[in-house]
Amino acid sequence: MKKAFLTGITGQDGSYLAEFLLDKGYEVHGLIRRSSSFNTERIDHLYHDFHTPDTRLFLHYGDLSVSGHLMDLLASINPDEIYHLGAQSHVRVSFDMPEYTGDITGLGTLRILEAIRKTGIETKFYQASSSEMFGAALPPQSEKTMFQPRSPYAAAKVYAYYIVQNYRDAYDLFATNGILFNHESPRRGETFVTRKITRAATQIKLGLKDKLYLGNMDAKRDWGFAGDFVEAMWLMLQQDKPDDFVIATGETHSVREFTQKVFSKLDLDYNKYVSVDPRYFRPTEVDVLLGDASKAKKALGWKPKVTFDALIDMMITTDMELAQKEKTLREAGFFCKNNQHLA
């Protein structure tokens, strides 16, 4: 039985990847941060009791800022594959917390690579790189496109990308970068623009909310389905030699188009409910991201399965169910505050 170690297992990608690997018969170990409340909602369906003898999913407390503990964990688990998805991953927040972003998103990658090197474990390493690294580069963007990062998050990811390449060359590690363009799902965090839109639109449809405020609606992104993209991560680590790959759909859509489609599917005119708020603009904007995944399609045999419209339908369906539950609770005399239902 193969063993995999995932950072960021409680996030969108981590939950889909854990699901994917468990289906393939892996024993899965995930790194989670200690907090005053559980944040395992995205993976709760994957386990009943971590301590049963036949479980194949294990969670370990830890932090990407603590190198010694990472080293101890990897030495004890001795995974066949490591998927490094954990990061401070919100671009706008990275402008407010640049030092923290650099430490976790950039140096966090270095700490895992050092743990691999120092423990001497035989493993394959996947680094979650980002299309944000391309920044101001003209589309389409491929593995040959020069990086032009436009945020502290993107700059930290560029550092992580190059340190992976450096450790691959210097220490002969199987270490690969997956440059993933935007990928969404019903499990996307509600502060990310796509989920913010579908969440608000369904609430507006049911009379739970009046307005949606967005930033740059002319920004264009290459949006795919997270469930498709985690398969590409796995495929990269099944190759004989490590390499770097762009993973994308090859289509670009604006935030405005995404918003219009969501509201239209709900029989709403987005112009009546959506306003632009300058507070949501980034200090430096990324205008267009459009990926060329030709290399991945040829070398990995990978291609996206879920279309742009199907992705939106999937997100609307989930958020409509969530909004309906919220409405039922309100009508029953409950109020929702910070996702906790209080009498």
Coordinates of C-alpha atoms in Angstrom, one line a residue:
M1 CA 0.0 0.0 0.0
K2 CA 1.4 3.4 -1.0
K3 CA 1.6 6.2 1.5
A4 CA 1.0 9.8 0.7
F5 CA 1.6 12.9 2.9
L6 CA -0.5 16.0 2.2
T7 CA -0.1 19.5 3.5
G8 CA -3.2 21.6 3.1
I9 CA -5.4 18.5 3.4
T10 CA -8.3 20.4 4.8
G11 CA -8.4 22.8 1.9
Q12 CA -10.3 22.5 -1.4
D13 CA -7.5 20.7 -3.3
G14 CA -6.4 18.7 -0.3
S15 CA -9.9 17.3 0.2
Y16 CA -10.3 16.3 -3.4
L17 CA -6.8 14.8 -3.6
A18 CA -7.3 12.8 -0.4
E19 CA -10.5 11.4 -1.8
F20 CA -8.7 10.6 -5.1
L21 CA -5.8 8.8 -3.4
L22 CA -8.0 6.8 -1.0
D23 CA -10.0 5.6 -4.0
K24 CA -6.7 4.4 -5.4
G25 CA -5.9 2.4 -2.3
Y26 CA -3.4 4.8 -0.7
E27 CA -2.8 5.3 3.0
V28 CA -3.2 9.1 3.4
H29 CA -1.5 11.3 6.0
G30 CA -2.5 14.9 6.3
L31 CA -0.9 17.9 8.1
I32 CA -3.4 20.2 10.0
R33 CA -2.8 23.2 12.1
R34 CA -3.9 23.2 15.7
S35 CA -6.8 25.6 16.3
S36 CA -9.5 26.2 18.9
S37 CA -12.1 24.8 16.5
F38 CA -12.1 21.9 14.0
N39 CA -11.7 22.9 10.4
T40 CA -12.0 19.5 8.8
E41 CA -15.5 20.0 7.2
R42 CA -14.2 19.3 3.7
I43 CA -12.8 15.8 4.7
D44 CA -15.3 14.8 7.4
H45 CA -17.0 12.5 4.9
L46 CA -13.8 10.5 4.4
Y47 CA -13.5 9.1 7.8
H48 CA -15.5 8.0 10.9
D49 CA -12.8 7.4 13.4
F50 CA -9.1 8.0 12.9
H51 CA -8.2 5.5 15.5
T52 CA -9.9 2.4 14.1
P53 CA -7.4 -0.3 13.1
D54 CA -8.5 -0.4 9.4
T55 CA -8.4 3.4 8.8
R56 CA -6.3 4.6 5.9
L57 CA -6.6 8.3 6.7
F58 CA -4.5 9.9 9.4
L59 CA -4.3 13.6 10.5
H60 CA -1.2 15.0 12.2
Y61 CA -0.9 18.3 13.9
G62 CA 1.9 20.5 12.6
D63 CA 2.8 23.8 11.0
L64 CA 4.8 24.8 7.9
S65 CA 6.8 27.2 10.1
V66 CA 8.3 24.5 12.3
S67 CA 11.0 22.6 10.4
G68 CA 12.0 20.2 13.2
H69 CA 8.5 18.8 13.6
L70 CA 8.1 18.4 9.8
M71 CA 11.3 16.4 9.8
D72 CA 10.1 14.1 12.6
L73 CA 6.8 13.6 10.8
L74 CA 8.3 12.7 7.5
A75 CA 10.8 10.3 9.1
S76 CA 8.1 8.5 11.0
I77 CA 5.6 8.3 8.1
N78 CA 8.1 7.7 5.4
P79 CA 5.7 8.5 2.6
D80 CA 6.1 7.4 -1.0
E81 CA 4.6 10.6 -2.3
I82 CA 4.4 14.1 -0.8
Y83 CA 1.9 16.7 -2.1
H84 CA 2.6 20.1 -0.8
L85 CA -0.6 22.1 -1.1
G86 CA -0.5 24.1 2.1
A87 CA 0.1 27.9 1.9
Q88 CA -1.3 31.3 2.7
S89 CA -3.1 31.1 -0.6
H90 CA -5.3 34.3 -0.7
V91 CA -3.7 36.8 -3.1
R92 CA -5.5 39.9 -1.7
V93 CA -4.6 38.9 1.9
S94 CA -0.9 38.5 0.9
F95 CA -0.7 42.3 0.5
D96 CA -1.9 42.7 4.1
M97 CA 0.3 39.9 5.4
P98 CA 3.4 39.8 3.1
E99 CA 5.9 38.6 5.7
Y100 CA 3.6 35.7 6.9
T101 CA 2.9 34.8 3.2
G102 CA 6.6 34.7 2.4
D103 CA 7.3 32.6 5.4
I104 CA 4.5 30.0 4.9
T105 CA 4.1 30.0 1.1
G106 CA 7.8 30.4 0.2
L107 CA 9.9 29.1 3.1
G108 CA 7.4 26.4 4.0
T109 CA 8.3 24.7 0.8
L110 CA 12.0 24.9 1.6
R111 CA 11.4 23.4 5.0
I112 CA 9.8 20.3 3.5
L113 CA 12.5 19.9 0.9
E114 CA 15.1 20.2 3.7
A115 CA 13.3 17.6 5.7
I116 CA 13.3 15.2 2.7
R117 CA 17.1 15.9 2.2
K118 CA 18.1 15.5 5.8
T119 CA 16.0 12.4 6.6
G120 CA 17.1 10.7 3.4
I121 CA 13.6 9.3 2.7
E122 CA 12.9 8.0 -0.8
T123 CA 9.9 10.0 -1.9
K124 CA 8.4 11.9 -4.8
F125 CA 7.5 15.6 -4.1
Y126 CA 4.8 17.7 -5.7
Q127 CA 4.8 21.5 -5.3
A128 CA 1.6 23.4 -5.9
S129 CA 2.8 26.3 -8.0
S130 CA 0.3 28.9 -9.2
S131 CA -0.6 30.7 -12.4
E132 CA -0.4 34.0 -10.4
M133 CA 3.4 33.6 -10.9
F134 CA 2.9 34.7 -14.5
G135 CA 1.3 38.0 -13.3
A136 CA 1.7 40.6 -16.0
A137 CA 3.0 38.1 -18.7
L138 CA 1.1 38.2 -21.9
P139 CA -1.2 35.2 -22.6
P140 CA -1.2 32.4 -23.3
Q141 CA 1.2 31.3 -20.6
S142 CA 3.1 28.0 -20.7
E143 CA 6.1 26.4 -19.1
K144 CA 8.4 28.7 -21.2
T145 CA 6.7 31.9 -20.2
M146 CA 8.8 34.2 -17.9
F147 CA 7.3 34.9 -14.5
Q148 CA 6.2 38.5 -13.7
P149 CA 4.6 38.2 -10.2
R150 CA 2.3 41.0 -9.1
S151 CA 1.7 40.1 -5.4
P152 CA 3.5 38.9 -2.3
Y153 CA 1.7 35.6 -2.8
A154 CA 2.9 35.2 -6.4
A155 CA 6.5 36.2 -5.4
A156 CA 6.5 33.6 -2.7
K157 CA 5.3 31.0 -5.1
V158 CA 8.1 32.0 -7.6
Y159 CA 10.7 31.4 -4.8
A160 CA 9.1 28.0 -4.0
Y161 CA 9.1 27.1 -7.7
Y162 CA 12.8 27.8 -8.1
I163 CA 13.9 26.2 -4.8
V164 CA 12.1 23.0 -6.0
Q165 CA 14.1 23.1 -9.2
N166 CA 17.3 23.8 -7.3
Y167 CA 16.8 20.8 -4.9
R168 CA 15.9 18.6 -7.8
D169 CA 19.2 19.5 -9.6
A170 CA 21.5 19.7 -6.5
Y171 CA 20.3 16.7 -4.6
D172 CA 18.7 14.5 -7.3
L173 CA 15.3 14.7 -5.7
F174 CA 12.2 13.7 -7.5
A175 CA 10.6 17.1 -7.2
T176 CA 8.1 18.6 -9.6
N177 CA 6.1 21.8 -9.9
G178 CA 2.5 21.8 -11.0
I179 CA 1.6 25.3 -12.3
L180 CA -2.1 25.2 -11.8
F181 CA -4.4 27.8 -13.2
N182 CA -7.5 28.8 -11.3
H183 CA -9.6 25.8 -10.2
E184 CA -12.8 26.0 -8.4
S185 CA -15.5 23.8 -6.8
P186 CA -18.3 23.8 -4.3
R187 CA -15.6 23.4 -1.7
R188 CA -13.9 26.6 -2.6
G189 CA -13.5 29.1 0.3
E190 CA -16.1 31.7 0.4
T191 CA -13.6 34.6 0.3
F192 CA -12.4 33.5 -3.2
V193 CA -14.3 35.4 -5.9
T194 CA -16.1 32.5 -7.7
R195 CA -17.5 31.0 -4.5
K196 CA -18.3 34.5 -3.2
I197 CA -20.4 35.1 -6.3
T198 CA -22.3 31.8 -6.2
R199 CA -22.8 32.0 -2.5
A200 CA -24.2 35.6 -2.7
A201 CA -26.3 35.0 -5.8
T202 CA -28.1 32.0 -4.2
Q203 CA -28.7 34.0 -1.0
I204 CA -30.1 36.9 -3.1
K205 CA -32.4 34.5 -5.0
L206 CA -33.9 33.4 -1.7
G207 CA -34.1 36.9 -0.2
L208 CA -31.4 36.4 2.3
K209 CA -29.1 39.1 0.9
D210 CA -29.6 42.3 -1.0
K211 CA -26.2 43.1 -2.6
L212 CA -22.9 41.6 -3.8
Y213 CA -19.8 43.8 -3.8
L214 CA -16.8 42.9 -6.0
G215 CA -13.5 44.3 -7.1
N216 CA -12.0 44.2 -10.6
M217 CA -14.8 42.6 -12.8
D218 CA -12.7 42.9 -16.0
A219 CA -10.0 40.5 -14.7
K220 CA -9.9 37.3 -16.8
R221 CA -9.0 33.9 -15.5
D222 CA -8.7 30.3 -16.8
W223 CA -11.1 28.5 -14.5
G224 CA -11.3 24.7 -14.2
F225 CA -12.7 22.1 -11.7
A226 CA -10.5 21.3 -8.7
G227 CA -11.4 17.6 -9.0
D228 CA -9.9 17.4 -12.5
F229 CA -6.8 19.2 -11.4
V230 CA -5.9 16.9 -8.5
E231 CA -5.7 14.0 -11.0
A232 CA -2.9 16.0 -12.8
M233 CA -1.0 16.3 -9.6
W234 CA -1.1 12.5 -9.1
L235 CA -0.1 11.9 -12.7
M236 CA 3.0 14.1 -12.3
L237 CA 4.3 11.8 -9.6
Q238 CA 3.7 8.6 -11.6
Q239 CA 6.3 9.6 -14.2
D240 CA 9.8 8.1 -14.4
K241 CA 11.4 11.5 -14.2
P242 CA 10.4 14.8 -12.5
D243 CA 9.3 17.7 -14.6
D244 CA 7.2 20.9 -14.4
F245 CA 3.8 21.2 -16.0
V246 CA 1.1 23.9 -16.6
I247 CA -2.4 22.6 -15.8
A248 CA -5.2 24.7 -17.4
T249 CA -8.4 24.5 -19.5
G250 CA -7.2 26.8 -22.2
E251 CA -10.2 29.1 -21.9
T252 CA -10.4 32.5 -20.2
H253 CA -13.5 34.2 -18.8
S254 CA -13.9 37.5 -17.0
V255 CA -15.2 37.9 -13.5
R256 CA -18.0 39.9 -15.1
E257 CA -18.9 37.0 -17.4
F258 CA -18.8 34.5 -14.4
T259 CA -21.1 36.8 -12.4
Q260 CA -23.5 37.3 -15.3
K261 CA -23.7 33.5 -16.0
V262 CA -24.4 32.7 -12.3
F263 CA -27.1 35.3 -11.9
S264 CA -28.6 34.4 -15.3
K265 CA -28.9 30.8 -14.3
L266 CA -30.9 31.9 -11.3
D267 CA -33.1 34.2 -13.5
L268 CA -31.6 37.3 -11.9
D269 CA -30.3 40.5 -13.6
Y270 CA -26.8 40.9 -12.0
N271 CA -26.8 44.7 -12.8
K272 CA -29.5 45.1 -10.1
Y273 CA -27.6 43.4 -7.3
V274 CA -23.8 43.7 -8.0
S275 CA -21.7 46.8 -7.2
V276 CA -18.0 47.5 -7.5
D277 CA -16.2 48.3 -4.3
P278 CA -12.7 49.8 -4.6
R279 CA -11.7 48.1 -1.4
Y280 CA -11.6 44.7 -3.2
F281 CA -9.1 45.9 -5.8
R282 CA -5.5 44.7 -5.5
P283 CA -2.7 47.2 -5.3
T284 CA -1.3 45.6 -8.5
E285 CA -3.8 43.8 -10.7
V286 CA -3.3 40.7 -12.9
D287 CA -5.4 41.3 -16.1
V288 CA -5.4 38.0 -18.0
L289 CA -4.4 34.5 -17.1
L290 CA -4.8 31.9 -19.9
G291 CA -2.9 28.6 -19.7
D292 CA -1.4 26.4 -22.4
A293 CA -1.5 22.8 -21.0
S294 CA -0.2 21.2 -24.3
K295 CA 2.8 19.7 -22.5
A296 CA 0.6 18.0 -19.8
K297 CA -1.8 16.7 -22.3
K298 CA 1.0 15.1 -24.3
A299 CA 3.2 13.8 -21.5
L300 CA 0.6 13.0 -18.9
G301 CA -2.4 12.2 -21.0
W302 CA -4.4 14.7 -18.9
K303 CA -7.2 16.9 -20.0
P304 CA -10.0 18.7 -18.1
K305 CA -13.4 16.9 -18.0
V306 CA -15.7 19.5 -16.4
T307 CA -16.7 22.5 -18.6
F308 CA -17.0 26.1 -17.4
D309 CA -20.8 25.9 -17.5
A310 CA -20.9 22.6 -15.7
L311 CA -18.6 24.0 -13.0
I312 CA -20.9 26.9 -12.4
D313 CA -24.0 24.6 -12.3
M314 CA -22.2 22.4 -9.7
M315 CA -21.4 25.4 -7.5
I316 CA -24.9 26.9 -7.8
T317 CA -26.5 23.6 -6.9
T318 CA -24.5 23.2 -3.7
D319 CA -24.9 26.9 -2.6
M320 CA -28.6 26.8 -3.3
E321 CA -28.9 23.9 -0.9
L322 CA -26.9 25.8 1.6
A323 CA -28.9 29.0 1.2
Q324 CA -32.2 27.0 1.6
K325 CA -31.0 25.5 4.9
E326 CA -30.0 29.0 6.0
K327 CA -33.5 30.3 5.1
T328 CA -35.2 27.5 6.9
L329 CA -33.2 28.2 10.1
R330 CA -34.0 31.9 9.9
E331 CA -37.7 31.2 9.4
A332 CA -37.5 28.9 12.4
G333 CA -36.2 31.8 14.6
F334 CA -32.5 31.1 14.2
F335 CA -29.8 33.6 13.1
C336 CA -26.6 32.8 11.4
K337 CA -23.4 34.4 12.7
N338 CA -20.0 33.3 11.5
N339 CA -21.5 30.0 10.2
Q340 CA -22.8 29.2 13.7
H341 CA -26.5 28.9 14.1
L342 CA -27.7 30.5 17.3
A343 CA -31.1 30.6 18.8

